[in-house]
Amino acid sequence: MRFAKGHGTENDFVVLPDFEDDLVLTPALVTRLCDRRAGIGGDGVLRVVRAAAAQAAAGAGNGSGNGWRAAADAGNGWAEDGWAEDGWAEDGWAEDGPDGPGEPAAEWFMDYRNADGSTAEMCGNGIRVFARYLLDHGLVRDLAFTVATRLGPRRVRAEPDGSITAEMGVPAILGPGRAVIGGLECAGLRISLGNPHLAVLVGTPVDGFDLSAAPLLDPAEFPEGANVEVARVTGHRQAEMRVHERGSGLTRSCGTGAVAAAVAAAVASAGQGAAPGTGPGTVPEAANGTWTVHVPGGRLAVTLVGRASLLTGPAVIVAEGELDDAWLSGADDH
């Protein structure tokens, strides 16, 4: 089995090329791959699958069916909120949307797994690393293309400076929420980017908060758990953030978490609230703009525009290799 190792702002991943959807990616294998002492090490696994192969396997009920079913249930793999209504024409993105004449269907499906083997709806750093792998291996024809995910299609684009921009969808502000972080009860804003977040704005440096253990959440607010971000505004459209990721723990960065932190900071800085429960599109116009979010692993840019959000940052493939057959054969024994 071939693999690659990559990271985006030190949020690191094991990349598994499985073009024809042949691999049964068990939780045991994922956790073993992500083990930093006995495996390759990573915050998660990115499986690279041809979208047609994943869709066919799910439809036929054979093959691995690793993840396409959730996307298909959302509407043949395409989530309606995956594209901004304005088409982002001013930013050079296609106006036609995923079904328009100028936009081909996604050729590749990103099957993302957390380090504990659980599935996740989206990974902002992961999709950029996924895109970097496709670009480096000549698996896409253009510098801007579409990736299929469990949330539907997401556009990505390689930038002239080597960074990658990815569409993160419509931030849905769901209202206030609470968590106990390191024994401290903290109030925050519940935000969904397809995966759940609690963004807690604080007035002191974020490294003073203990995120080594999973924050305690109200199951009524977060029945499926959540990523918890602690963020502080440090300047004009500047923020710092640390995160405890659902299924992965304390990580050096989180792409969707950076977007959630930027949304919370932008709403607060604009002096406008967002009505709870109103769903997507609740980020006020005054909060639009680009925020720089500093994380332990580097720096990310989050652009809030209209009903959409974009994430820009580095994506690096650091090594490639082949898993040892004897090691791999023992994956299910651990």
mmCIF file of C-alpha atoms in Angstrom:
data_model
loop_
_atom_site.group_PDB
_atom_site.id
_atom_site.type_symbol
_atom_site.label_atom_id
_atom_site.label_comp_id
_atom_site.label_asym_id
_atom_site.label_seq_id
_atom_site.Cartn_x
_atom_site.Cartn_y
_atom_site.Cartn_z
ATOM 1 C CA MET A 1 0.000 0.000 0.000
ATOM 2 C CA ARG A 2 1.385 3.371 -1.042
ATOM 3 C CA PHE A 3 1.092 6.403 1.210
ATOM 4 C CA ALA A 4 2.126 10.025 1.439
ATOM 5 C CA LYS A 5 2.546 12.278 4.457
ATOM 6 C CA GLY A 6 1.487 15.910 4.278
ATOM 7 C CA HIS A 7 0.457 18.841 6.411
ATOM 8 C CA GLY A 8 -1.256 22.217 6.297
ATOM 9 C CA THR A 9 -0.002 24.563 9.044
ATOM 10 C CA GLU A 10 1.243 21.430 10.834
ATOM 11 C CA ASN A 11 -2.193 19.789 10.858
ATOM 12 C CA ASP A 12 -0.805 16.522 9.442
ATOM 13 C CA PHE A 13 -2.323 13.682 7.482
ATOM 14 C CA VAL A 14 -1.596 10.268 6.042
ATOM 15 C CA VAL A 15 -2.650 10.283 2.387
ATOM 16 C CA LEU A 16 -3.747 6.950 0.908
ATOM 17 C CA PRO A 17 -4.134 6.723 -2.887
ATOM 18 C CA ASP A 18 -7.031 4.307 -3.466
ATOM 19 C CA PHE A 19 -8.140 5.403 -6.899
ATOM 20 C CA GLU A 20 -10.577 2.548 -7.622
ATOM 21 C CA ASP A 21 -12.110 2.370 -4.124
ATOM 22 C CA ASP A 22 -10.634 -1.024 -3.300
ATOM 23 C CA LEU A 23 -9.473 -0.401 0.254
ATOM 24 C CA VAL A 24 -11.666 -1.177 3.253
ATOM 25 C CA LEU A 25 -10.489 1.547 5.600
ATOM 26 C CA THR A 26 -11.319 0.205 9.052
ATOM 27 C CA PRO A 27 -11.119 2.325 12.218
ATOM 28 C CA ALA A 28 -8.345 0.006 13.429
ATOM 29 C CA LEU A 29 -6.251 0.729 10.354
ATOM 30 C CA VAL A 30 -6.846 4.470 10.621
ATOM 31 C CA THR A 31 -5.832 4.646 14.264
ATOM 32 C CA ARG A 32 -2.750 2.519 13.585
ATOM 33 C CA LEU A 33 -1.688 4.697 10.672
ATOM 34 C CA CYS A 34 -2.126 7.838 12.790
ATOM 35 C CA ASP A 35 -0.189 6.425 15.754
ATOM 36 C CA ARG A 36 2.828 8.716 16.218
ATOM 37 C CA ARG A 37 4.964 6.031 17.822
ATOM 38 C CA ALA A 38 4.023 2.779 16.103
ATOM 39 C CA GLY A 39 2.623 4.116 12.832
ATOM 40 C CA ILE A 40 3.213 6.968 10.408
ATOM 41 C CA GLY A 41 1.583 9.566 12.620
ATOM 42 C CA GLY A 42 -1.104 12.086 11.784
ATOM 43 C CA ASP A 43 -4.188 13.988 12.847
ATOM 44 C CA GLY A 44 -6.191 12.064 10.266
ATOM 45 C CA VAL A 45 -6.257 10.069 7.029
ATOM 46 C CA LEU A 46 -7.101 11.351 3.558
ATOM 47 C CA ARG A 47 -8.140 8.641 1.130
ATOM 48 C CA VAL A 48 -7.865 9.650 -2.545
ATOM 49 C CA VAL A 49 -10.616 8.004 -4.609
ATOM 50 C CA ARG A 50 -11.971 8.591 -8.091
ATOM 51 C CA ALA A 51 -15.432 10.046 -7.569
ATOM 52 C CA ALA A 52 -16.941 7.748 -10.207
ATOM 53 C CA ALA A 53 -15.475 4.663 -8.493
ATOM 54 C CA ALA A 54 -16.715 5.702 -5.049
ATOM 55 C CA GLN A 55 -20.164 6.516 -6.388
ATOM 56 C CA ALA A 56 -20.386 3.225 -8.304
ATOM 57 C CA ALA A 57 -19.298 1.170 -5.303
ATOM 58 C CA ALA A 58 -21.857 2.859 -3.062
ATOM 59 C CA GLY A 59 -24.618 2.415 -5.609
ATOM 60 C CA ALA A 60 -23.818 -1.257 -6.151
ATOM 61 C CA GLY A 61 -23.452 -1.956 -2.454
ATOM 62 C CA ASN A 62 -19.977 -3.432 -2.946
ATOM 63 C CA GLY A 63 -16.400 -2.234 -2.687
ATOM 64 C CA SER A 64 -15.518 -0.194 0.331
ATOM 65 C CA GLY A 65 -18.304 2.361 -0.015
ATOM 66 C CA ASN A 66 -16.097 4.451 2.241
ATOM 67 C CA GLY A 67 -17.972 7.691 2.599
ATOM 68 C CA TRP A 68 -19.683 8.358 -0.715
ATOM 69 C CA ARG A 69 -23.061 7.261 0.601
ATOM 70 C CA ALA A 70 -23.279 10.227 2.964
ATOM 71 C CA ALA A 71 -22.543 12.590 0.098
ATOM 72 C CA ALA A 72 -24.983 10.822 -2.202
ATOM 73 C CA ASP A 73 -27.733 11.071 0.386
ATOM 74 C CA ALA A 74 -27.198 14.840 0.399
ATOM 75 C CA GLY A 75 -28.240 14.950 -3.243
ATOM 76 C CA ASN A 76 -26.056 12.876 -5.567
ATOM 77 C CA GLY A 77 -23.002 14.164 -3.822
ATOM 78 C CA TRP A 78 -23.714 17.861 -4.345
ATOM 79 C CA ALA A 79 -24.810 20.045 -1.469
ATOM 80 C CA GLU A 80 -26.800 23.062 -2.626
ATOM 81 C CA ASP A 81 -25.067 25.387 -0.195
ATOM 82 C CA GLY A 82 -21.652 24.474 -1.565
ATOM 83 C CA TRP A 83 -21.566 27.478 -3.872
ATOM 84 C CA ALA A 84 -22.029 31.170 -3.237
ATOM 85 C CA GLU A 85 -25.002 32.700 -4.994
ATOM 86 C CA ASP A 86 -22.839 35.385 -6.542
ATOM 87 C CA GLY A 87 -20.465 32.788 -8.000
ATOM 88 C CA TRP A 88 -17.447 34.611 -6.532
ATOM 89 C CA ALA A 89 -16.890 36.081 -9.985
ATOM 90 C CA GLU A 90 -14.856 38.881 -8.452
ATOM 91 C CA ASP A 91 -12.433 36.310 -7.050
ATOM 92 C CA GLY A 92 -12.016 34.416 -10.277
ATOM 93 C CA TRP A 93 -14.231 31.487 -9.381
ATOM 94 C CA ALA A 94 -16.606 29.976 -11.930
ATOM 95 C CA GLU A 95 -19.988 31.704 -12.077
ATOM 96 C CA ASP A 96 -21.877 28.684 -13.287
ATOM 97 C CA GLY A 97 -21.682 26.538 -10.163
ATOM 98 C CA PRO A 98 -21.114 22.781 -10.134
ATOM 99 C CA ASP A 99 -23.765 21.981 -12.721
ATOM 100 C CA GLY A 100 -23.117 24.917 -15.035
ATOM 101 C CA PRO A 101 -21.674 24.571 -18.527
ATOM 102 C CA GLY A 102 -18.244 25.815 -17.477
ATOM 103 C CA GLU A 103 -17.810 23.593 -14.441
ATOM 104 C CA PRO A 104 -16.989 19.890 -14.863
ATOM 105 C CA ALA A 105 -18.008 17.360 -12.256
ATOM 106 C CA ALA A 106 -15.490 16.529 -9.550
ATOM 107 C CA GLU A 107 -13.109 13.765 -10.588
ATOM 108 C CA TRP A 108 -11.863 13.010 -7.066
ATOM 109 C CA PHE A 109 -13.555 12.246 -3.766
ATOM 110 C CA MET A 110 -11.884 13.074 -0.437
ATOM 111 C CA ASP A 111 -12.666 10.459 2.206
ATOM 112 C CA TYR A 112 -11.461 12.021 5.449
ATOM 113 C CA ARG A 113 -11.094 10.122 8.739
ATOM 114 C CA ASN A 114 -10.180 11.503 12.160
ATOM 115 C CA ALA A 115 -7.252 9.967 14.030
ATOM 116 C CA ASP A 116 -9.641 7.852 16.126
ATOM 117 C CA GLY A 117 -11.068 6.249 12.986
ATOM 118 C CA SER A 118 -14.327 8.197 12.945
ATOM 119 C CA THR A 119 -15.507 9.969 9.809
ATOM 120 C CA ALA A 120 -15.697 13.750 9.537
ATOM 121 C CA GLU A 121 -17.799 15.899 7.253
ATOM 122 C CA MET A 122 -15.024 18.279 6.239
ATOM 123 C CA CYS A 123 -11.399 19.148 6.939
ATOM 124 C CA GLY A 124 -10.188 22.570 5.823
ATOM 125 C CA ASN A 125 -6.472 21.841 6.073
ATOM 126 C CA GLY A 126 -7.032 18.335 4.758
ATOM 127 C CA ILE A 127 -8.720 19.417 1.539
ATOM 128 C CA ARG A 128 -5.761 21.664 0.751
ATOM 129 C CA VAL A 129 -3.302 18.800 1.341
ATOM 130 C CA PHE A 130 -5.573 16.584 -0.757
ATOM 131 C CA ALA A 131 -5.467 19.180 -3.545
ATOM 132 C CA ARG A 132 -1.681 19.445 -3.276
ATOM 133 C CA TYR A 133 -1.377 15.654 -3.707
ATOM 134 C CA LEU A 134 -3.558 15.760 -6.841
ATOM 135 C CA LEU A 135 -1.559 18.651 -8.280
ATOM 136 C CA ASP A 136 1.842 17.129 -7.515
ATOM 137 C CA HIS A 137 0.861 13.836 -9.165
ATOM 138 C CA GLY A 138 -0.715 15.405 -12.247
ATOM 139 C CA LEU A 139 -4.127 13.964 -11.376
ATOM 140 C CA VAL A 140 -5.950 17.201 -12.243
ATOM 141 C CA ARG A 141 -5.642 19.264 -15.398
ATOM 142 C CA ASP A 142 -6.135 22.771 -14.045
ATOM 143 C CA LEU A 143 -4.975 24.878 -11.121
ATOM 144 C CA ALA A 144 -8.608 25.403 -10.074
ATOM 145 C CA PHE A 145 -10.851 22.359 -9.754
ATOM 146 C CA THR A 146 -13.603 20.732 -7.727
ATOM 147 C CA VAL A 147 -13.202 18.093 -5.012
ATOM 148 C CA ALA A 148 -16.119 15.904 -3.954
ATOM 149 C CA THR A 149 -16.589 15.640 -0.175
ATOM 150 C CA ARG A 150 -19.208 14.376 2.224
ATOM 151 C CA LEU A 151 -20.649 17.904 2.207
ATOM 152 C CA GLY A 152 -20.783 18.068 -1.562
ATOM 153 C CA PRO A 153 -18.469 19.821 -4.033
ATOM 154 C CA ARG A 154 -15.799 22.200 -2.827
ATOM 155 C CA ARG A 155 -13.751 24.331 -5.200
ATOM 156 C CA VAL A 156 -10.002 24.610 -4.640
ATOM 157 C CA ARG A 157 -7.404 26.764 -6.342
ATOM 158 C CA ALA A 158 -3.614 26.835 -6.374
ATOM 159 C CA GLU A 159 -2.304 30.349 -5.757
ATOM 160 C CA PRO A 160 0.808 31.899 -7.352
ATOM 161 C CA ASP A 161 2.647 31.897 -4.000
ATOM 162 C CA GLY A 162 2.199 28.134 -3.601
ATOM 163 C CA SER A 163 -0.649 28.315 -1.117
ATOM 164 C CA ILE A 164 -4.050 26.770 -1.833
ATOM 165 C CA THR A 165 -7.476 28.332 -1.410
ATOM 166 C CA ALA A 166 -10.451 26.112 -0.641
ATOM 167 C CA GLU A 167 -14.139 26.873 -0.518
ATOM 168 C CA MET A 168 -15.496 26.188 2.963
ATOM 169 C CA GLY A 169 -19.192 26.720 2.304
ATOM 170 C CA VAL A 170 -21.763 28.786 4.151
ATOM 171 C CA PRO A 171 -21.060 29.411 7.852
ATOM 172 C CA ALA A 172 -24.248 28.706 9.795
ATOM 173 C CA ILE A 173 -24.452 30.563 13.097
ATOM 174 C CA LEU A 174 -26.618 28.490 15.405
ATOM 175 C CA GLY A 175 -26.597 30.604 18.548
ATOM 176 C CA PRO A 176 -24.793 30.652 21.879
ATOM 177 C CA GLY A 177 -23.192 27.586 23.425
ATOM 178 C CA ARG A 178 -21.078 26.630 26.403
ATOM 179 C CA ALA A 179 -18.167 24.371 27.248
ATOM 180 C CA VAL A 180 -16.034 23.573 30.253
ATOM 181 C CA ILE A 181 -12.411 24.022 29.192
ATOM 182 C CA GLY A 182 -9.753 22.964 31.673
ATOM 183 C CA GLY A 183 -12.242 23.356 34.507
ATOM 184 C CA LEU A 184 -13.406 26.809 33.353
ATOM 185 C CA GLU A 185 -16.928 27.349 32.087
ATOM 186 C CA CYS A 186 -16.742 29.318 28.836
ATOM 187 C CA ALA A 187 -19.417 30.850 26.622
ATOM 188 C CA GLY A 188 -19.083 30.762 22.860
ATOM 189 C CA LEU A 189 -20.862 30.770 19.545
ATOM 190 C CA ARG A 190 -22.111 27.576 17.936
ATOM 191 C CA ILE A 191 -21.146 27.549 14.272
ATOM 192 C CA SER A 192 -21.559 24.865 11.635
ATOM 193 C CA LEU A 193 -19.449 24.493 8.519
ATOM 194 C CA GLY A 194 -21.009 21.122 7.880
ATOM 195 C CA ASN A 195 -19.092 19.947 10.945
ATOM 196 C CA PRO A 196 -19.932 21.429 14.373
ATOM 197 C CA HIS A 197 -17.882 24.076 16.190
ATOM 198 C CA LEU A 198 -17.969 26.090 19.372
ATOM 199 C CA ALA A 199 -15.883 29.247 18.949
ATOM 200 C CA VAL A 200 -15.019 30.830 22.300
ATOM 201 C CA LEU A 201 -13.719 34.417 22.157
ATOM 202 C CA VAL A 202 -11.451 35.348 25.071
ATOM 203 C CA GLY A 203 -9.585 38.444 26.160
ATOM 204 C CA THR A 204 -6.357 36.791 27.263
ATOM 205 C CA PRO A 205 -3.712 34.822 25.311
ATOM 206 C CA VAL A 206 -5.130 31.530 24.084
ATOM 207 C CA ASP A 207 -2.154 29.465 25.244
ATOM 208 C CA GLY A 208 -3.399 29.988 28.788
ATOM 209 C CA PHE A 209 -6.323 27.625 28.195
ATOM 210 C CA ASP A 210 -5.907 23.894 28.708
ATOM 211 C CA LEU A 211 -7.163 22.090 25.613
ATOM 212 C CA SER A 212 -5.179 18.908 26.179
ATOM 213 C CA ALA A 213 -8.340 17.141 27.353
ATOM 214 C CA ALA A 214 -11.636 17.212 25.494
ATOM 215 C CA PRO A 215 -13.786 20.148 26.636
ATOM 216 C CA LEU A 216 -17.053 19.175 28.264
ATOM 217 C CA LEU A 217 -20.020 19.987 26.032
ATOM 218 C CA ASP A 218 -23.775 19.983 26.538
ATOM 219 C CA PRO A 219 -25.119 16.985 24.570
ATOM 220 C CA ALA A 220 -28.293 18.947 23.880
ATOM 221 C CA GLU A 221 -26.230 21.587 22.090
ATOM 222 C CA PHE A 222 -23.784 19.192 20.464
ATOM 223 C CA PRO A 223 -25.305 15.713 20.134
ATOM 224 C CA GLU A 224 -22.429 14.619 17.874
ATOM 225 C CA GLY A 225 -19.676 16.473 19.718
ATOM 226 C CA ALA A 226 -17.811 19.455 18.308
ATOM 227 C CA ASN A 227 -14.499 21.064 17.570
ATOM 228 C CA VAL A 228 -13.822 23.672 20.253
ATOM 229 C CA GLU A 229 -11.809 26.785 19.375
ATOM 230 C CA VAL A 230 -10.452 29.348 21.803
ATOM 231 C CA ALA A 231 -9.751 32.581 19.913
ATOM 232 C CA ARG A 232 -8.612 36.100 20.722
ATOM 233 C CA VAL A 233 -8.723 39.191 18.514
ATOM 234 C CA THR A 234 -5.177 40.568 18.401
ATOM 235 C CA GLY A 235 -5.525 43.422 15.896
ATOM 236 C CA HIS A 236 -7.444 44.635 12.872
ATOM 237 C CA ARG A 237 -8.816 41.451 11.317
ATOM 238 C CA GLN A 238 -6.146 39.491 13.174
ATOM 239 C CA ALA A 239 -6.812 36.657 15.617
ATOM 240 C CA GLU A 240 -5.008 33.834 17.367
ATOM 241 C CA MET A 241 -6.595 30.435 17.904
ATOM 242 C CA ARG A 242 -6.036 27.064 19.531
ATOM 243 C CA VAL A 243 -8.312 24.078 19.038
ATOM 244 C CA HIS A 244 -9.342 20.709 20.372
ATOM 245 C CA GLU A 245 -10.627 18.702 17.418
ATOM 246 C CA ARG A 246 -13.388 16.171 17.743
ATOM 247 C CA GLY A 247 -11.860 12.759 17.061
ATOM 248 C CA SER A 248 -8.260 14.007 16.962
ATOM 249 C CA GLY A 249 -7.625 15.985 20.158
ATOM 250 C CA LEU A 250 -5.336 18.981 20.524
ATOM 251 C CA THR A 251 -3.931 19.801 17.089
ATOM 252 C CA ARG A 252 -1.571 22.429 15.729
ATOM 253 C CA SER A 253 -4.237 23.805 13.423
ATOM 254 C CA CYS A 254 -7.790 23.292 12.174
ATOM 255 C CA GLY A 255 -8.999 24.792 8.907
ATOM 256 C CA THR A 256 -12.729 24.784 9.559
ATOM 257 C CA GLY A 257 -11.913 25.865 13.118
ATOM 258 C CA ALA A 258 -10.058 28.887 11.759
ATOM 259 C CA VAL A 259 -13.135 29.792 9.730
ATOM 260 C CA ALA A 260 -15.382 29.390 12.775
ATOM 261 C CA ALA A 261 -13.018 31.530 14.866
ATOM 262 C CA ALA A 262 -12.937 34.202 12.149
ATOM 263 C CA VAL A 263 -16.731 34.219 11.951
ATOM 264 C CA ALA A 264 -17.067 34.682 15.712
ATOM 265 C CA ALA A 265 -14.386 37.388 15.746
ATOM 266 C CA ALA A 266 -15.838 39.174 12.712
ATOM 267 C CA VAL A 267 -19.365 39.195 14.120
ATOM 268 C CA ALA A 268 -18.115 40.520 17.458
ATOM 269 C CA SER A 269 -15.849 43.128 15.856
ATOM 270 C CA ALA A 270 -18.672 44.341 13.626
ATOM 271 C CA GLY A 271 -20.760 44.897 16.722
ATOM 272 C CA GLN A 272 -23.610 42.851 15.314
ATOM 273 C CA GLY A 273 -25.145 39.691 16.590
ATOM 274 C CA ALA A 274 -26.668 36.885 14.597
ATOM 275 C CA ALA A 275 -30.065 35.521 15.465
ATOM 276 C CA PRO A 276 -29.822 31.914 16.673
ATOM 277 C CA GLY A 277 -31.442 29.237 14.620
ATOM 278 C CA THR A 278 -31.679 31.269 11.427
ATOM 279 C CA GLY A 279 -29.361 28.940 9.565
ATOM 280 C CA PRO A 280 -26.885 29.763 6.791
ATOM 281 C CA GLY A 281 -26.264 33.285 5.667
ATOM 282 C CA THR A 282 -26.344 34.905 9.086
ATOM 283 C CA VAL A 283 -22.880 36.476 8.978
ATOM 284 C CA PRO A 284 -23.693 40.225 8.725
ATOM 285 C CA GLU A 285 -22.423 42.135 5.703
ATOM 286 C CA ALA A 286 -20.364 44.389 7.969
ATOM 287 C CA ALA A 287 -18.350 41.311 8.997
ATOM 288 C CA ASN A 288 -17.213 40.506 5.438
ATOM 289 C CA GLY A 289 -13.501 40.655 4.727
ATOM 290 C CA THR A 290 -10.301 38.669 5.152
ATOM 291 C CA TRP A 291 -9.007 37.676 8.569
ATOM 292 C CA THR A 292 -5.553 36.351 9.394
ATOM 293 C CA VAL A 293 -5.797 33.545 11.946
ATOM 294 C CA HIS A 294 -2.597 32.589 13.753
ATOM 295 C CA VAL A 295 -2.432 28.977 14.967
ATOM 296 C CA PRO A 296 0.449 27.098 16.631
ATOM 297 C CA GLY A 297 1.365 25.589 13.256
ATOM 298 C CA GLY A 298 1.381 28.782 11.226
ATOM 299 C CA ARG A 299 -1.007 31.247 9.664
ATOM 300 C CA LEU A 300 -4.245 30.947 7.709
ATOM 301 C CA ALA A 301 -6.317 33.504 5.801
ATOM 302 C CA VAL A 302 -10.106 33.330 6.086
ATOM 303 C CA THR A 303 -12.206 35.360 3.663
ATOM 304 C CA LEU A 304 -15.870 35.931 4.439
ATOM 305 C CA VAL A 305 -17.706 37.072 1.324
ATOM 306 C CA GLY A 306 -21.452 37.151 0.872
ATOM 307 C CA ARG A 307 -22.821 33.838 2.031
ATOM 308 C CA ALA A 308 -19.526 32.047 1.490
ATOM 309 C CA SER A 309 -16.171 31.501 3.151
ATOM 310 C CA LEU A 310 -12.730 30.776 1.735
ATOM 311 C CA LEU A 311 -9.658 29.348 3.454
ATOM 312 C CA THR A 312 -6.139 30.027 2.156
ATOM 313 C CA GLY A 313 -2.940 28.546 3.492
ATOM 314 C CA PRO A 314 0.038 26.292 2.815
ATOM 315 C CA ALA A 315 -0.234 22.620 1.897
ATOM 316 C CA VAL A 316 2.867 20.446 1.781
ATOM 317 C CA ILE A 317 3.591 16.818 0.878
ATOM 318 C CA VAL A 318 6.697 15.948 2.901
ATOM 319 C CA ALA A 319 7.271 12.288 2.051
ATOM 320 C CA GLU A 320 5.943 9.296 0.143
ATOM 321 C CA GLY A 321 6.519 5.610 0.628
ATOM 322 C CA GLU A 322 5.126 2.112 0.917
ATOM 323 C CA LEU A 323 3.684 0.432 3.987
ATOM 324 C CA ASP A 324 5.371 -2.771 5.130
ATOM 325 C CA ASP A 325 3.178 -5.797 4.391
ATOM 326 C CA ALA A 326 3.856 -7.439 7.750
ATOM 327 C CA TRP A 327 2.950 -4.275 9.635
ATOM 328 C CA LEU A 328 -0.145 -3.789 7.528
ATOM 329 C CA SER A 329 -1.375 -7.358 8.028
ATOM 330 C CA GLY A 330 -1.520 -6.783 11.792
ATOM 331 C CA ALA A 331 -3.713 -3.682 11.577
ATOM 332 C CA ASP A 332 -6.898 -5.483 12.570
ATOM 333 C CA ASP A 333 -5.203 -7.088 15.579
ATOM 334 C CA HIS A 334 -4.739 -3.771 17.366
#
